[in-house]
Amino acid sequence: MTATTVSAPTQARNVLASEWIKLRSVRSTYLVLLFAAAAAVGIGYLVARADVTHSSMSAAEKAAFDPVSSSFTGLGLAQLAFGALGVLVISSEYTTGLIRTTFAAVPRRRAVLAAKAAAVGAVTLLAGELIAVATFLAGQQALSAQHLNVTLANPGALRGVLAAGFYLAVMAWVGLGLGAVIRRTAGAITATVGVVFLLPQIVHALPAPWDTRIGRLTLDGAAQQMITQHPHAGYFSAGPSFLIVAAYAAAAIAAAAFVITRRDA
């Protein structure tokens, strides 16, 4: 009997197709994305509406007002949902024991991780950008009551919207990396919350100028600078902040690739 040899490109496509089937066949994927969309659009609209309904702005305050950031006030819950989705992509397999079957079928564990990262990245980047556009449009509709709205053609607006969608995908990659390292859903989601929400609060409590010097290197701090039209004093501009955000995703996946071959499934 002659063994059938599968080429590397074919095997890579097969692994990617397998991970795509897993991702789209699980109900939690759609529920998490639906929750993220509802939270981002709904909260962003309500807060923007409150900004123009319950407050009167002077000319100076209107000039300093950031209509793009105001639309994305609901992004906190959305980014947590995307992070949880990334965690579940791999932690659920460790919980059920399916990961042993996966690694038995594909002994190259890093190929499995790469396929998961590619599948999750494609889905969350597309979903993130769609959510970001919908959130922006809803927020601008609310701000139009006081003529504070802008369009995507305004300087920095399109960049902010695209950055918001990219940031949601980064959250999924960070969650995937932490899920592979920790291998427990609750622990990995807790770590994600710590990195995104708790760490910035600790940094903000530091005395000046360390709160700014370290704060601009946090994931949340850098993400805000990608989105906002008015960068905070002492923080990096949108370009360097983009690199910092991308570095978090790369570091999480790299850590996962390092440990995934050094432990039993």
JSON list of C-alpha atoms in Angstrom, two decimals, residues 17-30 98:
[
{"chain": "A", "resi": 17, "resn": "ALA", "atom": "CA", "xyz": [-10.91, 24.99, 6.57]},
{"chain": "A", "resi": 18, "resn": "SER", "atom": "CA", "xyz": [-11.30, 22.84, 9.68]},
{"chain": "A", "resi": 19, "resn": "GLU", "atom": "CA", "xyz": [-10.87, 25.82, 12.01]},
{"chain": "A", "resi": 20, "resn": "TRP", "atom": "CA", "xyz": [-13.30, 27.87, 9.93]},
{"chain": "A", "resi": 21, "resn": "ILE", "atom": "CA", "xyz": [-15.93, 25.13, 10.24]},
{"chain": "A", "resi": 22, "resn": "LYS", "atom": "CA", "xyz": [-15.42, 25.00, 14.00]},
{"chain": "A", "resi": 23, "resn": "LEU", "atom": "CA", "xyz": [-15.78, 28.76, 14.32]},
{"chain": "A", "resi": 24, "resn": "ARG", "atom": "CA", "xyz": [-18.92, 29.15, 12.24]},
{"chain": "A", "resi": 25, "resn": "SER", "atom": "CA", "xyz": [-20.67, 26.06, 13.59]},
{"chain": "A", "resi": 26, "resn": "VAL", "atom": "CA", "xyz": [-20.65, 27.23, 17.21]},
{"chain": "A", "resi": 27, "resn": "ARG", "atom": "CA", "xyz": [-23.63, 29.31, 18.35]},
{"chain": "A", "resi": 28, "resn": "SER", "atom": "CA", "xyz": [-21.55, 31.35, 20.78]},
{"chain": "A", "resi": 29, "resn": "THR", "atom": "CA", "xyz": [-19.71, 32.99, 17.86]},
{"chain": "A", "resi": 30, "resn": "TYR", "atom": "CA", "xyz": [-22.89, 34.63, 16.62]},
{"chain": "A", "resi": 98, "resn": "LEU", "atom": "CA", "xyz": [-11.32, 18.05, 21.67]}
]
